[in-house]
Amino acid sequence: MLGAAPKSLAVFAFSLPFALLVSRLYQPSDCLFVLAALVNLIAFARTTFAWHRVVNQRDAKDSAGADGSTGEARHLVLLAAITIAVAALGRATGDVPYILYVVMNAPADAVFFGTLIVLLALIWVPVLYALAVYGLTLPRTALTGDYGFRGIRAAMPYKRWPLMLMLLVLVSVAGLTYGFLYELKHDFTATGPIQALLGTILCVLIAFVVTTMYAVAYRDSVVESTR
């Protein structure tokens, strides 16, 4: 799988640190990070498109619709919508601890962290569940060129929690890597580049695992439906 789209994978990996640093456009130079994020998103879509089709090689050969621009374009649009929505939610919830601390007027640590965990769970658990269920439309689009949202929930052959857990790990590692990169951008230290590099590598590897889980789940859902 890793050799399915090596150039796109390389572009995705090298542009990921810049994409994670996309800010709120405080200054003109931030536009460069937006451009890097766009390049990163396209490279990520091309990479996952190839990975989905490698896992489902037989279906990929039989699906002419996904070989043209339509299937790949729809895959890009869907992946972009998911990525932007999750990134926006992650950015928003990154401010939750500060807001909660102020609203609760500096509570005790146990009360603060307990409330924070419950609040974050209420926000993220439904999102992760939806991604675990409807994320199977990504390999479906790559294979058939059709989203197929309506029947994808019933087709999921496995329990959702392993995929939800890996998605949580991916979001968490991406958030930590953003923190490392942000600190490195404003204060260069000896350990900063190492932390940023390790975080980037972990993000790529976990994205690979999540993509594989989606592709295998879709492949097995097709097998189950034909029995």
PDB file of C-alpha atoms in Angstrom:
ATOM      1  CA  MET A   1       0.000   0.000   0.000  1.00  0.00           C
ATOM      2  CA  LEU A   2       2.739   2.485   0.879  1.00  0.00           C
ATOM      3  CA  GLY A   3       4.119   2.115  -2.644  1.00  0.00           C
ATOM      4  CA  ALA A   4       0.777   2.756  -4.347  1.00  0.00           C
ATOM      5  CA  ALA A   5       1.269   6.532  -4.671  1.00  0.00           C
ATOM      6  CA  PRO A   6       4.818   7.305  -3.471  1.00  0.00           C
ATOM      7  CA  LYS A   7       5.016  10.837  -4.893  1.00  0.00           C
ATOM      8  CA  SER A   8       1.695  11.892  -3.384  1.00  0.00           C
ATOM      9  CA  LEU A   9       2.681  10.274  -0.084  1.00  0.00           C
ATOM     10  CA  ALA A  10       5.966  12.192  -0.049  1.00  0.00           C
ATOM     11  CA  VAL A  11       4.215  15.495  -0.791  1.00  0.00           C
ATOM     12  CA  PHE A  12       1.644  14.741   1.912  1.00  0.00           C
ATOM     13  CA  ALA A  13       4.323  13.989   4.519  1.00  0.00           C
ATOM     14  CA  PHE A  14       6.532  16.999   3.732  1.00  0.00           C
ATOM     15  CA  SER A  15       3.639  19.477   3.543  1.00  0.00           C
ATOM     16  CA  LEU A  16       1.848  18.179   6.645  1.00  0.00           C
ATOM     17  CA  PRO A  17       3.769  20.363   9.165  1.00  0.00           C
ATOM     18  CA  PHE A  18       2.870  23.495   7.203  1.00  0.00           C
ATOM     19  CA  ALA A  19      -0.750  22.379   6.834  1.00  0.00           C
ATOM     20  CA  LEU A  20      -1.036  21.854  10.592  1.00  0.00           C
ATOM     21  CA  LEU A  21       0.190  25.408  11.151  1.00  0.00           C
ATOM     22  CA  VAL A  22      -2.618  27.034   9.172  1.00  0.00           C
ATOM     23  CA  SER A  23      -3.641  30.011  11.288  1.00  0.00           C
ATOM     24  CA  ARG A  24      -6.403  32.584  11.206  1.00  0.00           C
ATOM     25  CA  LEU A  25      -4.639  34.737   8.595  1.00  0.00           C
ATOM     26  CA  TYR A  26      -3.201  37.328  10.943  1.00  0.00           C
ATOM     27  CA  GLN A  27      -0.604  38.394   8.392  1.00  0.00           C
ATOM     28  CA  PRO A  28       0.015  38.043   4.628  1.00  0.00           C
ATOM     29  CA  SER A  29       2.659  35.331   5.091  1.00  0.00           C
ATOM     30  CA  ASP A  30      -0.022  33.034   6.507  1.00  0.00           C
ATOM     31  CA  CYS A  31      -1.371  32.672   2.979  1.00  0.00           C
ATOM     32  CA  LEU A  32       1.639  30.449   2.274  1.00  0.00           C
ATOM     33  CA  PHE A  33       0.449  28.049   4.956  1.00  0.00           C
ATOM     34  CA  VAL A  34      -3.023  28.015   3.392  1.00  0.00           C
ATOM     35  CA  LEU A  35      -1.448  27.126   0.042  1.00  0.00           C
ATOM     36  CA  ALA A  36       0.586  24.372   1.725  1.00  0.00           C
ATOM     37  CA  ALA A  37      -2.591  23.072   3.366  1.00  0.00           C
ATOM     38  CA  LEU A  38      -4.323  22.928  -0.018  1.00  0.00           C
ATOM     39  CA  VAL A  39      -1.393  21.027  -1.542  1.00  0.00           C
ATOM     40  CA  ASN A  40      -1.346  18.711   1.481  1.00  0.00           C
ATOM     41  CA  LEU A  41      -5.072  17.996   1.197  1.00  0.00           C
ATOM     42  CA  ILE A  42      -4.834  17.154  -2.512  1.00  0.00           C
ATOM     43  CA  ALA A  43      -1.813  14.905  -1.901  1.00  0.00           C
ATOM     44  CA  PHE A  44      -3.614  13.200   0.992  1.00  0.00           C
ATOM     45  CA  ALA A  45      -6.664  12.578  -1.192  1.00  0.00           C
ATOM     46  CA  ARG A  46      -4.592  11.113  -4.020  1.00  0.00           C
ATOM     47  CA  THR A  47      -2.712   8.922  -1.538  1.00  0.00           C
ATOM     48  CA  THR A  48      -5.795   7.550   0.212  1.00  0.00           C
ATOM     49  CA  PHE A  49      -7.536   7.089  -3.147  1.00  0.00           C
ATOM     50  CA  ALA A  50      -4.684   4.796  -4.218  1.00  0.00           C
ATOM     51  CA  TRP A  51      -4.597   2.991  -0.862  1.00  0.00           C
ATOM     52  CA  HIS A  52      -8.336   2.258  -0.948  1.00  0.00           C
ATOM     53  CA  ARG A  53      -8.041   0.790  -4.414  1.00  0.00           C
ATOM     54  CA  VAL A  54      -5.034  -1.365  -3.521  1.00  0.00           C
ATOM     55  CA  VAL A  55      -6.947  -3.041  -0.670  1.00  0.00           C
ATOM     56  CA  ASN A  56      -9.926  -3.548  -2.996  1.00  0.00           C
ATOM     57  CA  GLN A  57      -7.960  -4.565  -6.094  1.00  0.00           C
ATOM     58  CA  ARG A  58     -10.631  -6.854  -7.557  1.00  0.00           C
ATOM     59  CA  ASP A  59     -13.360  -4.250  -7.177  1.00  0.00           C
ATOM     60  CA  ALA A  60     -11.075  -1.527  -8.485  1.00  0.00           C
ATOM     61  CA  LYS A  61     -10.555  -3.456 -11.718  1.00  0.00           C
ATOM     62  CA  ASP A  62     -14.283  -3.999 -12.105  1.00  0.00           C
ATOM     63  CA  SER A  63     -15.317  -0.386 -11.400  1.00  0.00           C
ATOM     64  CA  ALA A  64     -14.807   1.733 -14.463  1.00  0.00           C
ATOM     65  CA  GLY A  65     -16.525   4.735 -12.918  1.00  0.00           C
ATOM     66  CA  ALA A  66     -13.820   5.306 -10.345  1.00  0.00           C
ATOM     67  CA  ASP A  67     -10.979   5.213 -12.881  1.00  0.00           C
ATOM     68  CA  GLY A  68     -11.922   8.568 -14.395  1.00  0.00           C
ATOM     69  CA  SER A  69     -11.899  12.002 -12.902  1.00  0.00           C
ATOM     70  CA  THR A  70     -15.393  11.689 -11.380  1.00  0.00           C
ATOM     71  CA  GLY A  71     -14.543   9.137  -8.700  1.00  0.00           C
ATOM     72  CA  GLU A  72     -11.307  10.822  -7.701  1.00  0.00           C
ATOM     73  CA  ALA A  73     -12.912  14.271  -7.663  1.00  0.00           C
ATOM     74  CA  ARG A  74     -15.775  13.080  -5.458  1.00  0.00           C
ATOM     75  CA  HIS A  75     -13.292  11.357  -3.165  1.00  0.00           C
ATOM     76  CA  LEU A  76     -11.339  14.626  -2.874  1.00  0.00           C
ATOM     77  CA  VAL A  77     -14.479  16.649  -2.115  1.00  0.00           C
ATOM     78  CA  LEU A  78     -15.635  14.197   0.573  1.00  0.00           C
ATOM     79  CA  LEU A  79     -12.196  13.903   2.192  1.00  0.00           C
ATOM     80  CA  ALA A  80     -11.775  17.694   2.130  1.00  0.00           C
ATOM     81  CA  ALA A  81     -15.163  18.199   3.801  1.00  0.00           C
ATOM     82  CA  ILE A  82     -14.322  15.689   6.543  1.00  0.00           C
ATOM     83  CA  THR A  83     -10.805  17.036   7.096  1.00  0.00           C
ATOM     84  CA  ILE A  84     -11.846  20.689   7.233  1.00  0.00           C
ATOM     85  CA  ALA A  85     -14.768  19.958   9.561  1.00  0.00           C
ATOM     86  CA  VAL A  86     -12.628  17.898  11.960  1.00  0.00           C
ATOM     87  CA  ALA A  87      -9.806  20.463  11.861  1.00  0.00           C
ATOM     88  CA  ALA A  88     -12.246  23.286  12.613  1.00  0.00           C
ATOM     89  CA  LEU A  89     -13.765  21.332  15.492  1.00  0.00           C
ATOM     90  CA  GLY A  90     -10.299  20.531  16.812  1.00  0.00           C
ATOM     91  CA  ARG A  91      -9.311  24.189  16.673  1.00  0.00           C
ATOM     92  CA  ALA A  92     -12.524  25.205  18.453  1.00  0.00           C
ATOM     93  CA  THR A  93     -12.246  22.593  21.201  1.00  0.00           C
ATOM     94  CA  GLY A  94      -8.608  23.578  21.722  1.00  0.00           C
ATOM     95  CA  ASP A  95      -9.902  26.713  23.443  1.00  0.00           C
ATOM     96  CA  VAL A  96     -12.396  24.826  25.606  1.00  0.00           C
ATOM     97  CA  PRO A  97     -10.020  24.281  28.589  1.00  0.00           C
ATOM     98  CA  TYR A  98      -9.277  28.006  28.872  1.00  0.00           C
ATOM     99  CA  ILE A  99     -12.919  29.025  28.513  1.00  0.00           C
ATOM    100  CA  LEU A 100     -14.063  26.367  30.989  1.00  0.00           C
ATOM    101  CA  TYR A 101     -11.422  27.400  33.527  1.00  0.00           C
ATOM    102  CA  VAL A 102     -12.570  31.019  33.368  1.00  0.00           C
ATOM    103  CA  VAL A 103     -16.275  30.153  33.453  1.00  0.00           C
ATOM    104  CA  MET A 104     -15.798  27.855  36.467  1.00  0.00           C
ATOM    105  CA  ASN A 105     -13.716  30.548  38.189  1.00  0.00           C
ATOM    106  CA  ALA A 106     -10.525  28.539  38.769  1.00  0.00           C
ATOM    107  CA  PRO A 107     -12.016  25.358  40.273  1.00  0.00           C
ATOM    108  CA  ALA A 108     -10.114  22.537  41.948  1.00  0.00           C
ATOM    109  CA  ASP A 109      -8.068  20.368  39.586  1.00  0.00           C
ATOM    110  CA  ALA A 110     -10.229  17.249  40.056  1.00  0.00           C
ATOM    111  CA  VAL A 111     -13.433  19.139  39.345  1.00  0.00           C
ATOM    112  CA  PHE A 112     -11.936  20.981  36.389  1.00  0.00           C
ATOM    113  CA  PHE A 113     -10.465  17.936  34.644  1.00  0.00           C
ATOM    114  CA  GLY A 114     -13.544  15.824  35.341  1.00  0.00           C
ATOM    115  CA  THR A 115     -15.796  18.456  33.809  1.00  0.00           C
ATOM    116  CA  LEU A 116     -13.424  18.953  30.882  1.00  0.00           C
ATOM    117  CA  ILE A 117     -13.323  15.231  30.051  1.00  0.00           C
ATOM    118  CA  VAL A 118     -17.119  14.951  30.175  1.00  0.00           C
ATOM    119  CA  LEU A 119     -17.553  18.035  27.989  1.00  0.00           C
ATOM    120  CA  LEU A 120     -15.003  16.881  25.400  1.00  0.00           C
ATOM    121  CA  ALA A 121     -16.607  13.438  25.336  1.00  0.00           C
ATOM    122  CA  LEU A 122     -20.018  14.973  24.672  1.00  0.00           C
ATOM    123  CA  ILE A 123     -18.530  16.869  21.745  1.00  0.00           C
ATOM    124  CA  TRP A 124     -16.242  14.255  20.204  1.00  0.00           C
ATOM    125  CA  VAL A 125     -17.910  10.865  20.768  1.00  0.00           C
ATOM    126  CA  PRO A 126     -20.827  11.570  18.375  1.00  0.00           C
ATOM    127  CA  VAL A 127     -18.376  12.986  15.811  1.00  0.00           C
ATOM    128  CA  LEU A 128     -16.069   9.972  16.027  1.00  0.00           C
ATOM    129  CA  TYR A 129     -19.041   7.618  15.781  1.00  0.00           C
ATOM    130  CA  ALA A 130     -20.294   9.377  12.656  1.00  0.00           C
ATOM    131  CA  LEU A 131     -16.818   9.207  11.124  1.00  0.00           C
ATOM    132  CA  ALA A 132     -16.525   5.509  11.979  1.00  0.00           C
ATOM    133  CA  VAL A 133     -19.863   4.777  10.330  1.00  0.00           C
ATOM    134  CA  TYR A 134     -19.979   7.066   7.320  1.00  0.00           C
ATOM    135  CA  GLY A 135     -16.237   7.105   6.656  1.00  0.00           C
ATOM    136  CA  LEU A 136     -16.780   3.922   4.648  1.00  0.00           C
ATOM    137  CA  THR A 137     -18.085   6.187   1.903  1.00  0.00           C
ATOM    138  CA  LEU A 138     -14.459   7.153   1.227  1.00  0.00           C
ATOM    139  CA  PRO A 139     -13.406   3.742  -0.138  1.00  0.00           C
ATOM    140  CA  ARG A 140     -16.817   3.345  -1.745  1.00  0.00           C
ATOM    141  CA  THR A 141     -16.331   6.592  -3.649  1.00  0.00           C
ATOM    142  CA  ALA A 142     -12.814   5.587  -4.641  1.00  0.00           C
ATOM    143  CA  LEU A 143     -14.103   2.280  -5.986  1.00  0.00           C
ATOM    144  CA  THR A 144     -17.450   3.163  -7.509  1.00  0.00           C
ATOM    145  CA  GLY A 145     -17.527   6.937  -7.854  1.00  0.00           C
ATOM    146  CA  ASP A 146     -20.741   6.973  -5.789  1.00  0.00           C
ATOM    147  CA  TYR A 147     -21.101   8.232  -2.208  1.00  0.00           C
ATOM    148  CA  GLY A 148     -23.838   5.816  -1.156  1.00  0.00           C
ATOM    149  CA  PHE A 149     -24.511   7.363   2.275  1.00  0.00           C
ATOM    150  CA  ARG A 150     -27.903   5.735   2.650  1.00  0.00           C
ATOM    151  CA  GLY A 151     -26.869   2.090   2.824  1.00  0.00           C
ATOM    152  CA  ILE A 152     -23.368   2.407   4.255  1.00  0.00           C
ATOM    153  CA  ARG A 153     -24.385   2.307   7.931  1.00  0.00           C
ATOM    154  CA  ALA A 154     -26.030  -1.115   7.688  1.00  0.00           C
ATOM    155  CA  ALA A 155     -23.139  -2.438   5.598  1.00  0.00           C
ATOM    156  CA  MET A 156     -20.505  -1.903   8.309  1.00  0.00           C
ATOM    157  CA  PRO A 157     -19.468  -5.482   9.278  1.00  0.00           C
ATOM    158  CA  TYR A 158     -17.416  -4.652  12.389  1.00  0.00           C
ATOM    159  CA  LYS A 159     -17.872  -2.912  15.711  1.00  0.00           C
ATOM    160  CA  ARG A 160     -17.298   0.821  15.532  1.00  0.00           C
ATOM    161  CA  TRP A 161     -15.167   1.373  18.638  1.00  0.00           C
ATOM    162  CA  PRO A 162     -11.764   0.239  17.236  1.00  0.00           C
ATOM    163  CA  LEU A 163     -12.087   2.690  14.365  1.00  0.00           C
ATOM    164  CA  MET A 164     -13.346   5.397  16.739  1.00  0.00           C
ATOM    165  CA  LEU A 165     -10.304   4.780  18.943  1.00  0.00           C
ATOM    166  CA  MET A 166      -7.869   5.088  16.032  1.00  0.00           C
ATOM    167  CA  LEU A 167      -9.592   8.249  14.838  1.00  0.00           C
ATOM    168  CA  LEU A 168      -9.262   9.671  18.349  1.00  0.00           C
ATOM    169  CA  VAL A 169      -5.557   8.794  18.360  1.00  0.00           C
ATOM    170  CA  LEU A 170      -5.128  10.487  14.965  1.00  0.00           C
ATOM    171  CA  VAL A 171      -6.864  13.680  16.106  1.00  0.00           C
ATOM    172  CA  SER A 172      -4.918  13.702  19.382  1.00  0.00           C
ATOM    173  CA  VAL A 173      -1.531  13.153  17.746  1.00  0.00           C
ATOM    174  CA  ALA A 174      -2.300  15.823  15.141  1.00  0.00           C
ATOM    175  CA  GLY A 175      -3.166  18.225  17.961  1.00  0.00           C
ATOM    176  CA  LEU A 176       0.043  17.442  19.842  1.00  0.00           C
ATOM    177  CA  THR A 177       2.087  17.817  16.668  1.00  0.00           C
ATOM    178  CA  TYR A 178       0.458  21.192  16.043  1.00  0.00           C
ATOM    179  CA  GLY A 179       1.548  22.206  19.547  1.00  0.00           C
ATOM    180  CA  PHE A 180       5.144  21.120  18.865  1.00  0.00           C
ATOM    181  CA  LEU A 181       5.202  22.953  15.541  1.00  0.00           C
ATOM    182  CA  TYR A 182       3.655  26.098  17.002  1.00  0.00           C
ATOM    183  CA  GLU A 183       6.286  26.234  19.722  1.00  0.00           C
ATOM    184  CA  LEU A 184       9.030  25.552  17.181  1.00  0.00           C
ATOM    185  CA  LYS A 185       7.753  28.357  14.958  1.00  0.00           C
ATOM    186  CA  HIS A 186       8.000  30.907  17.771  1.00  0.00           C
ATOM    187  CA  ASP A 187      10.846  29.509  19.862  1.00  0.00           C
ATOM    188  CA  PHE A 188      13.463  27.241  18.273  1.00  0.00           C
ATOM    189  CA  THR A 189      14.837  24.667  20.714  1.00  0.00           C
ATOM    190  CA  ALA A 190      17.107  21.655  20.391  1.00  0.00           C
ATOM    191  CA  THR A 191      14.294  19.160  20.989  1.00  0.00           C
ATOM    192  CA  GLY A 192      11.674  21.052  18.936  1.00  0.00           C
ATOM    193  CA  PRO A 193      12.614  19.656  15.493  1.00  0.00           C
ATOM    194  CA  ILE A 194      12.793  16.099  16.839  1.00  0.00           C
ATOM    195  CA  GLN A 195       9.356  16.361  18.456  1.00  0.00           C
ATOM    196  CA  ALA A 196       7.875  17.889  15.304  1.00  0.00           C
ATOM    197  CA  LEU A 197       9.441  15.205  13.103  1.00  0.00           C
ATOM    198  CA  LEU A 198       8.247  12.345  15.296  1.00  0.00           C
ATOM    199  CA  GLY A 199       4.757  13.846  15.475  1.00  0.00           C
ATOM    200  CA  THR A 200       4.586  14.207  11.692  1.00  0.00           C
ATOM    201  CA  ILE A 201       5.730  10.620  11.145  1.00  0.00           C
ATOM    202  CA  LEU A 202       3.161   9.350  13.646  1.00  0.00           C
ATOM    203  CA  CYS A 203       0.403  11.326  11.921  1.00  0.00           C
ATOM    204  CA  VAL A 204       1.273   9.743   8.568  1.00  0.00           C
ATOM    205  CA  LEU A 205       1.461   6.228  10.032  1.00  0.00           C
ATOM    206  CA  ILE A 206      -1.831   6.548  11.928  1.00  0.00           C
ATOM    207  CA  ALA A 207      -3.518   7.993   8.830  1.00  0.00           C
ATOM    208  CA  PHE A 208      -2.288   4.905   6.976  1.00  0.00           C
ATOM    209  CA  VAL A 209      -3.782   2.616   9.641  1.00  0.00           C
ATOM    210  CA  VAL A 210      -7.126   4.453   9.603  1.00  0.00           C
ATOM    211  CA  THR A 211      -7.280   4.357   5.798  1.00  0.00           C
ATOM    212  CA  THR A 212      -6.518   0.625   5.832  1.00  0.00           C
ATOM    213  CA  MET A 213      -9.245  -0.015   8.406  1.00  0.00           C
ATOM    214  CA  TYR A 214     -11.762   1.872   6.268  1.00  0.00           C
ATOM    215  CA  ALA A 215     -10.740   0.019   3.119  1.00  0.00           C
ATOM    216  CA  VAL A 216     -10.848  -3.423   4.768  1.00  0.00           C
ATOM    217  CA  ALA A 217     -14.214  -2.695   6.389  1.00  0.00           C
ATOM    218  CA  TYR A 218     -15.653  -1.643   3.035  1.00  0.00           C
ATOM    219  CA  ARG A 219     -14.189  -4.676   1.278  1.00  0.00           C
ATOM    220  CA  ASP A 220     -15.653  -7.044   3.875  1.00  0.00           C
ATOM    221  CA  SER A 221     -18.992  -5.248   3.782  1.00  0.00           C
ATOM    222  CA  VAL A 222     -19.157  -5.945   0.045  1.00  0.00           C
ATOM    223  CA  VAL A 223     -18.291  -9.607   0.645  1.00  0.00           C
ATOM    224  CA  GLU A 224     -21.024  -9.904   3.302  1.00  0.00           C
ATOM    225  CA  SER A 225     -23.614  -8.318   1.015  1.00  0.00           C
ATOM    226  CA  THR A 226     -22.898 -10.856  -1.755  1.00  0.00           C
ATOM    227  CA  ARG A 227     -23.400 -13.909   0.447  1.00  0.00           C
TER     228      ARG A 227
END
